[in-house]
Short mmCIF file of C-alpha atoms in Angstrom, two decimals:
data_model
loop_
_atom_site.label_atom_id
_atom_site.label_comp_id
_atom_site.label_asym_id
_atom_site.label_seq_id
_atom_site.Cartn_x
_atom_site.Cartn_y
_atom_site.Cartn_z
CA MET A 1 -0.53 0.05 0.15
CA GLU A 2 1.71 3.14 -1.25
CA VAL A 3 1.87 6.09 1.66
CA ALA A 4 -0.53 8.65 -0.39
CA GLU A 5 -2.78 5.41 -0.92
CA LEU A 6 -2.88 5.21 2.62
CA TRP A 7 -2.89 8.86 3.87
CA ARG A 8 -6.25 9.87 1.73
CA GLY A 9 -7.78 6.40 3.18
CA LEU A 10 -6.62 6.09 6.60
CA GLY A 11 -4.50 9.19 7.67
CA TRP A 12 -6.78 11.95 6.18
CA PRO A 13 -10.10 11.26 7.53
CA LEU A 14 -8.35 9.99 11.29
CA VAL A 15 -7.12 13.58 11.20
CA ARG A 16 -10.65 14.87 10.47
CA LEU A 17 -12.37 12.66 12.67
CA SER A 18 -10.12 13.65 15.95
CA LEU A 19 -10.36 17.02 14.92
CA THR A 20 -14.23 16.21 14.97
CA ILE A 21 -14.29 15.17 18.36
CA SER A 22 -11.66 17.65 20.13
CA LEU A 23 -14.37 20.53 18.41
CA GLY A 24 -16.99 18.82 20.13
CA LEU A 25 -15.69 18.31 23.74
CA LEU A 26 -14.08 21.54 23.59
CA VAL A 27 -17.67 22.99 22.56
CA ALA A 28 -19.39 20.68 25.74
CA ASN A 29 -16.70 22.13 28.06
CA LEU A 30 -17.53 25.57 27.26
CA ILE A 31 -21.12 24.98 27.28
CA GLU A 32 -21.28 23.52 31.03
CA ALA A 33 -18.35 26.37 32.22
CA LEU A 34 -20.28 28.69 30.95
CA ASN A 35 -23.84 27.67 32.57
CA TRP A 36 -25.26 27.29 29.00
CA THR A 37 -26.71 23.39 30.29
CA ARG A 38 -29.26 24.42 32.72
CA ALA A 39 -30.69 27.38 29.27
CA VAL A 40 -30.10 24.08 26.80
CA ALA A 41 -32.02 21.38 29.13
CA LYS A 42 -35.02 24.03 29.14
CA LEU A 43 -35.73 23.74 26.14
CA ALA A 44 -36.32 20.19 25.77
CA GLU A 45 -38.24 20.05 29.61
CA PRO A 46 -41.55 18.72 28.08
CA LEU A 47 -40.47 15.96 26.57
CA ILE A 48 -37.84 14.90 29.11
CA ARG A 49 -40.41 15.36 32.22
CA LEU A 50 -43.17 13.05 29.77
CA ALA A 51 -40.04 10.82 29.36
CA ARG A 52 -39.16 10.79 33.05
CA LEU A 53 -35.94 11.37 32.07
CA LYS A 54 -33.10 13.88 33.91
CA ASP A 55 -31.85 17.00 33.36
CA VAL A 56 -28.52 16.37 31.75
CA SER A 57 -30.31 14.01 29.48
CA GLY A 58 -32.55 17.08 28.38
CA ALA A 59 -29.05 19.04 28.27
CA SER A 60 -27.66 16.36 25.87
CA PHE A 61 -30.88 16.26 23.40
CA SER A 62 -30.73 19.89 23.00
CA MET A 63 -27.55 19.85 21.92
CA ALA A 64 -27.43 16.63 19.90
CA PHE A 65 -29.18 19.35 17.19
CA PHE A 66 -25.73 20.49 16.94
CA SER A 67 -22.74 18.19 18.14
CA GLY A 68 -23.51 14.35 18.50
CA VAL A 69 -19.85 13.97 20.12
CA ALA A 70 -21.16 16.85 23.11
CA ALA A 71 -24.08 15.23 23.23
CA ASN A 72 -22.71 11.68 23.91
CA THR A 73 -20.10 13.28 26.13
CA MET A 74 -22.63 14.83 28.47
CA LEU A 75 -23.65 11.57 29.27
CA SER A 76 -21.00 9.78 29.78
CA GLU A 77 -19.82 12.59 31.73
CA ALA A 78 -22.97 12.06 33.98
CA TYR A 79 -22.74 7.96 33.87
CA ASP A 80 -19.47 8.11 35.03
CA LYS A 81 -20.31 10.05 37.18
CA GLY A 82 -23.35 8.17 38.69
CA ALA A 83 -25.81 10.53 38.00
CA LEU A 84 -27.72 8.67 34.99
CA SER A 85 -28.14 4.45 35.97
CA ARG A 86 -27.46 2.22 32.79
CA ARG A 87 -30.69 2.12 31.78
CA GLU A 88 -31.32 5.98 31.47
CA LEU A 89 -27.95 6.21 29.84
CA ILE A 90 -29.60 3.67 27.21
CA LEU A 91 -32.53 5.76 27.22
CA SER A 92 -31.35 8.93 26.39
CA ASN A 93 -28.33 7.91 24.32
CA LEU A 94 -31.71 6.59 22.52
CA PHE A 95 -33.86 10.10 22.62
CA ASN A 96 -31.38 11.49 21.22
CA SER A 97 -31.94 10.09 16.98
CA LEU A 98 -34.55 12.95 17.28
CA PRO A 99 -31.87 16.27 17.29
CA THR A 100 -29.57 13.80 15.04
CA TYR A 101 -31.47 13.49 12.55
CA PHE A 102 -32.66 17.27 12.06
CA LEU A 103 -28.74 17.23 12.26
CA HIS A 104 -28.14 15.73 9.25
CA LEU A 105 -30.86 16.71 7.84
CA PRO A 106 -30.28 19.57 5.36
CA SER A 107 -26.91 17.10 3.88
CA MET A 108 -29.38 13.89 2.66
CA PHE A 109 -31.97 16.50 1.62
CA PHE A 110 -29.93 18.56 -0.61
CA LEU A 111 -28.38 14.96 -1.90
CA VAL A 112 -32.01 13.12 -2.46
CA VAL A 113 -33.32 15.54 -4.30
CA PRO A 114 -31.44 15.83 -7.57
CA PHE A 115 -32.21 12.37 -8.43
CA LEU A 116 -35.06 11.80 -7.31
CA GLY A 117 -37.24 15.19 -7.58
CA SER A 118 -40.62 15.27 -6.25
CA ALA A 119 -39.94 11.08 -4.90
CA ALA A 120 -37.51 12.91 -2.20
CA PHE A 121 -40.07 14.97 -0.59
CA VAL A 122 -41.98 11.56 0.01
CA TYR A 123 -38.53 9.56 0.69
CA VAL A 124 -37.61 12.22 3.48
CA GLY A 125 -41.01 12.40 5.51
CA LEU A 126 -41.37 8.85 5.41
CA THR A 127 -37.66 8.70 7.09
CA LEU A 128 -38.64 12.05 9.78
CA LEU A 129 -41.79 10.33 10.30
CA SER A 130 -39.77 7.30 11.49
CA ALA A 131 -37.24 9.46 14.05
CA ILE A 132 -40.60 11.39 15.52
CA LEU A 133 -41.72 7.33 15.85
CA ARG A 134 -38.18 6.44 17.37
CA THR A 135 -38.85 9.38 19.89
CA SER A 136 -42.01 8.45 20.78
CA PHE A 137 -41.39 5.41 21.89
CA ILE A 138 -38.55 6.21 23.89
CA VAL A 139 -41.09 8.89 25.74
CA ALA A 140 -43.17 5.86 26.15
CA LEU A 141 -40.96 3.58 27.39
CA GLY A 142 -39.40 6.55 29.89
CA ARG A 143 -42.10 6.67 31.43
CA VAL A 144 -42.94 2.68 32.11
CA TRP A 145 -39.23 2.05 32.76
CA LEU A 146 -38.21 4.98 34.92
CA PRO A 147 -39.40 5.84 38.02
CA PRO A 148 -41.03 9.02 38.19
CA LEU A 149 -39.04 12.84 38.57
CA PRO A 150 -39.39 14.49 42.23
CA GLU A 151 -42.07 17.33 42.14
CA GLY A 152 -40.81 20.60 40.52
CA CYS A 153 -39.01 21.20 37.26
CA VAL A 154 -36.72 19.28 35.30
CA VAL A 155 -33.47 21.96 35.08
CA CYS A 156 -33.43 22.62 39.17
CA ARG A 157 -30.57 20.70 39.79
CA LEU A 158 -28.70 22.68 36.91
CA ASP A 159 -29.75 26.13 38.81
CA GLU A 160 -28.70 25.54 42.00
CA ALA A 161 -25.40 24.30 40.09
CA ALA A 162 -25.12 27.18 38.28
CA LYS A 163 -25.90 30.04 41.58
CA ALA A 164 -23.10 27.44 44.08
CA GLN A 165 -20.69 28.70 40.49
CA GLY A 166 -21.31 31.90 40.02
CA SER A 167 -21.44 33.15 36.82
CA ARG A 168 -18.18 33.20 35.09
CA THR A 169 -16.12 35.36 31.93
CA TRP A 170 -15.85 34.17 29.02
CA ARG A 171 -12.10 34.29 29.44
CA ASP A 172 -12.51 32.22 33.16
CA ALA A 173 -14.56 30.00 31.05
CA TRP A 174 -12.50 29.31 27.65
CA ARG A 175 -9.60 28.54 30.66
CA LEU A 176 -12.07 26.04 32.61
CA SER A 177 -13.14 23.97 29.72
CA VAL A 178 -9.30 23.78 27.85
CA ALA A 179 -9.16 22.39 31.03
CA ARG A 180 -11.74 20.05 31.24
CA PHE A 181 -10.51 19.45 27.29
CA LYS A 182 -7.04 18.38 28.23
CA LYS A 183 -8.28 15.98 30.71
CA ARG A 184 -10.77 14.39 28.04
CA ILE A 185 -9.66 14.37 24.68
CA GLY A 186 -6.89 11.70 25.84
CA LYS A 187 -9.38 9.17 26.73
CA VAL A 188 -11.35 9.60 23.92
CA LEU A 189 -8.33 9.28 21.42
CA THR A 190 -6.51 6.49 23.23
CA PHE A 191 -9.76 4.35 22.27
CA THR A 192 -10.83 5.83 18.91
CA VAL A 193 -7.44 5.77 17.42
CA PRO A 194 -6.45 2.31 17.35
CA ILE A 195 -10.40 1.02 16.61
CA TYR A 196 -10.29 3.39 13.50
CA ILE A 197 -6.74 2.53 12.46
CA LEU A 198 -8.67 -1.53 12.88
CA VAL A 199 -12.08 -0.93 11.47
CA PHE A 200 -10.05 0.99 8.12
CA PHE A 201 -8.45 -2.40 7.70
CA LEU A 202 -10.94 -4.66 8.34
CA ASN A 203 -12.80 -2.55 5.79
CA ARG A 204 -9.53 -2.68 3.05
CA TRP A 205 -9.49 -6.58 3.71
CA GLY A 206 -13.28 -7.22 2.36
CA VAL A 207 -14.84 -8.67 5.73
CA PHE A 208 -17.24 -5.38 5.34
CA LYS A 209 -17.85 -6.34 1.99
CA MET A 210 -17.88 -9.88 2.62
CA LEU A 211 -21.30 -9.18 4.99
CA GLU A 212 -22.64 -6.72 2.42
CA GLY A 213 -22.51 -8.70 -0.54
CA PHE A 214 -24.04 -11.63 1.52
CA LEU A 215 -27.21 -9.33 2.39
CA ALA A 216 -27.17 -8.59 -1.27
CA GLU A 217 -27.40 -12.23 -2.68
CA HIS A 218 -30.00 -13.21 -0.37
CA ALA A 219 -32.26 -10.38 -1.57
CA GLY A 220 -35.00 -12.73 -2.48
CA ILE A 221 -36.59 -12.31 0.51
CA LEU A 222 -37.88 -8.93 -0.57
CA SER A 223 -40.03 -10.79 -3.50
CA TRP A 224 -42.45 -8.67 -2.53
CA LEU A 225 -40.81 -5.76 -4.46
CA HIS A 226 -40.86 -4.67 -8.12
CA PRO A 227 -38.05 -6.90 -10.02
CA LYS A 228 -36.15 -3.62 -10.68
CA ALA A 229 -36.74 -1.93 -7.69
CA ILE A 230 -34.59 -5.13 -6.29
CA SER A 231 -31.13 -3.33 -8.15
CA ILE A 232 -31.85 -0.46 -6.20
CA VAL A 233 -31.21 -2.46 -3.06
CA VAL A 234 -28.41 -4.32 -3.81
CA PHE A 235 -26.40 -1.55 -4.70
CA GLN A 236 -27.56 0.41 -1.59
CA VAL A 237 -26.19 -2.35 0.45
CA ALA A 238 -23.77 -3.79 -1.63
CA SER A 239 -21.47 -0.26 -2.57
CA GLU A 240 -22.92 3.14 -0.67
CA PHE A 241 -26.32 4.77 -0.19
CA THR A 242 -25.26 7.43 -3.28
CA ALA A 243 -24.56 3.99 -5.89
CA GLY A 244 -28.82 3.78 -4.64
CA LEU A 245 -29.88 7.22 -5.31
CA ALA A 246 -28.09 7.04 -8.61
CA ALA A 247 -30.03 4.01 -9.99
CA ALA A 248 -33.00 4.64 -8.50
CA GLY A 249 -32.55 8.18 -10.45
CA ALA A 250 -32.25 6.33 -13.71
CA LEU A 251 -35.67 4.19 -13.02
CA LEU A 252 -37.31 7.36 -12.35
CA GLU A 253 -36.10 9.05 -15.63
CA ALA A 254 -36.64 6.14 -17.72
CA GLN A 255 -40.51 6.29 -16.00
CA ALA A 256 -39.74 2.16 -15.42
CA LEU A 257 -40.75 2.16 -12.01
CA PRO A 258 -43.53 3.79 -10.34
CA MET A 259 -42.55 7.05 -6.97
CA LYS A 260 -44.09 4.11 -4.63
CA GLN A 261 -41.43 1.40 -5.61
CA VAL A 262 -38.55 3.53 -5.62
CA VAL A 263 -39.46 4.52 -2.22
CA LEU A 264 -40.28 1.45 -1.55
CA ALA A 265 -36.53 -0.31 -2.94
CA LEU A 266 -34.81 3.03 -1.06
CA LEU A 267 -36.22 2.35 2.72
CA VAL A 268 -35.30 -1.59 2.84
CA GLY A 269 -32.10 -0.71 1.42
CA ASN A 270 -32.32 2.16 4.44
CA VAL A 271 -32.61 -0.70 6.45
CA LEU A 272 -30.45 -3.44 5.47
CA SER A 273 -27.18 -1.51 4.46
CA THR A 274 -27.26 1.22 7.74
CA PRO A 275 -26.26 -1.04 10.54
CA MET A 276 -23.17 -2.21 9.36
CA ARG A 277 -22.46 1.20 7.89
CA ALA A 278 -22.89 2.53 11.60
CA PHE A 279 -21.17 0.43 13.60
CA ARG A 280 -18.32 0.77 10.87
CA HIS A 281 -17.63 5.13 10.90
CA GLN A 282 -19.58 5.12 14.84
CA PHE A 283 -17.93 2.41 16.84
CA PRO A 284 -14.20 4.41 16.98
CA PHE A 285 -15.20 7.53 18.66
CA TYR A 286 -18.42 6.09 20.28
CA ALA A 287 -15.44 3.43 22.24
CA GLY A 288 -13.70 6.53 22.90
CA ILE A 289 -16.30 8.50 24.30
CA PHE A 290 -18.03 5.17 26.91
CA LYS A 291 -16.56 1.62 27.25
CA PRO A 292 -16.50 -0.18 24.08
CA ALA A 293 -18.69 -2.83 26.15
CA LEU A 294 -21.12 -0.15 26.74
CA ALA A 295 -20.34 1.70 23.03
CA THR A 296 -21.39 -2.10 21.19
CA ARG A 297 -24.42 -2.32 23.21
CA LEU A 298 -25.33 1.42 22.94
CA ILE A 299 -24.87 1.82 18.64
CA ALA A 300 -27.18 -1.98 18.49
CA ALA A 301 -29.88 -0.20 20.08
CA SER A 302 -29.71 2.82 18.03
CA GLN A 303 -29.66 0.35 15.37
CA ALA A 304 -32.22 -1.76 16.32
CA LEU A 305 -35.15 1.38 16.56
CA ARG A 306 -33.89 2.35 13.82
CA ALA A 307 -34.04 -0.13 12.03
CA GLY A 308 -37.35 -1.21 13.41
CA SER A 309 -39.27 2.65 13.19
CA ILE A 310 -38.18 2.38 9.07
CA VAL A 311 -39.95 -1.11 8.95
CA VAL A 312 -42.84 0.35 10.65
CA VAL A 313 -42.96 3.20 7.88
CA THR A 314 -42.34 1.27 5.21
CA ALA A 315 -45.18 -1.20 6.45
CA LEU A 316 -47.57 2.04 6.35
CA TYR A 317 -46.19 3.62 3.13
CA PHE A 318 -46.83 -0.16 1.37
CA PHE A 319 -50.51 -0.71 2.68
CA LEU A 320 -51.97 2.39 3.12
CA ILE A 321 -50.22 4.67 0.42
CA PRO A 322 -52.11 2.78 -3.56
#
């Protein structure tokens, strides 16, 4: 393997990932140091109260609209301090799926529209509905699994902490956040870098391609789809999401498939292809924020919930829309 190829495939992506994680940690630390956690958590208070989650979960939910790394860092810190139980951590992480969806919505929408045209609105609308269903499910699950919150506001503990700390200047907050950053970034990168390198070589050795190829070869279970629509699923599973979009766009342009079949194929491809890719891309930095075993559990839970919600939406679209 040439040095230039190694840099393009491993070196630069790893540097970019490390910078992203570092920026997320720094943002989270600065927000904590400025005592903005209370204001951020208050935005999500009605939903948090319904789900019986704690104040830090509300802050993490709101932060996930801007940075998934920062949101997970808040949860990890609270869990390590004993402020969140294992069950509360898992539910809080799953609860962040809606803001995480909105974080990536602009890039996804502007990628899909050129390929699908008006069908893009249907596809994106259905994926948005699945994200709303996931959040609703977690709210209901929280009400069943978690004990009632104490009387009063969800963010009261944060109010007390803010009063105890007093107001900080930007300079003081920056110094404190940098000190916390230096303490945390080493631990994060100690896990992230070697795991990312391992995943890179597993991918280069064809391990993930073999698994994706297995899924593509067993697409016969999708006999309820139009035969031409199967090609969209195969491209999406065996290659990348863009390949599936390109196939879908070509079939739509040639009027070889109705819009409904194209959207259904993209949703099915989404269910089959995303979990493996999510693990491949998420596990390195998840294992840097959480312990590897816990990171695996969180990713598995989020992908199972995500796949389940898309299956529900796909079934509703298949049976209810003519």
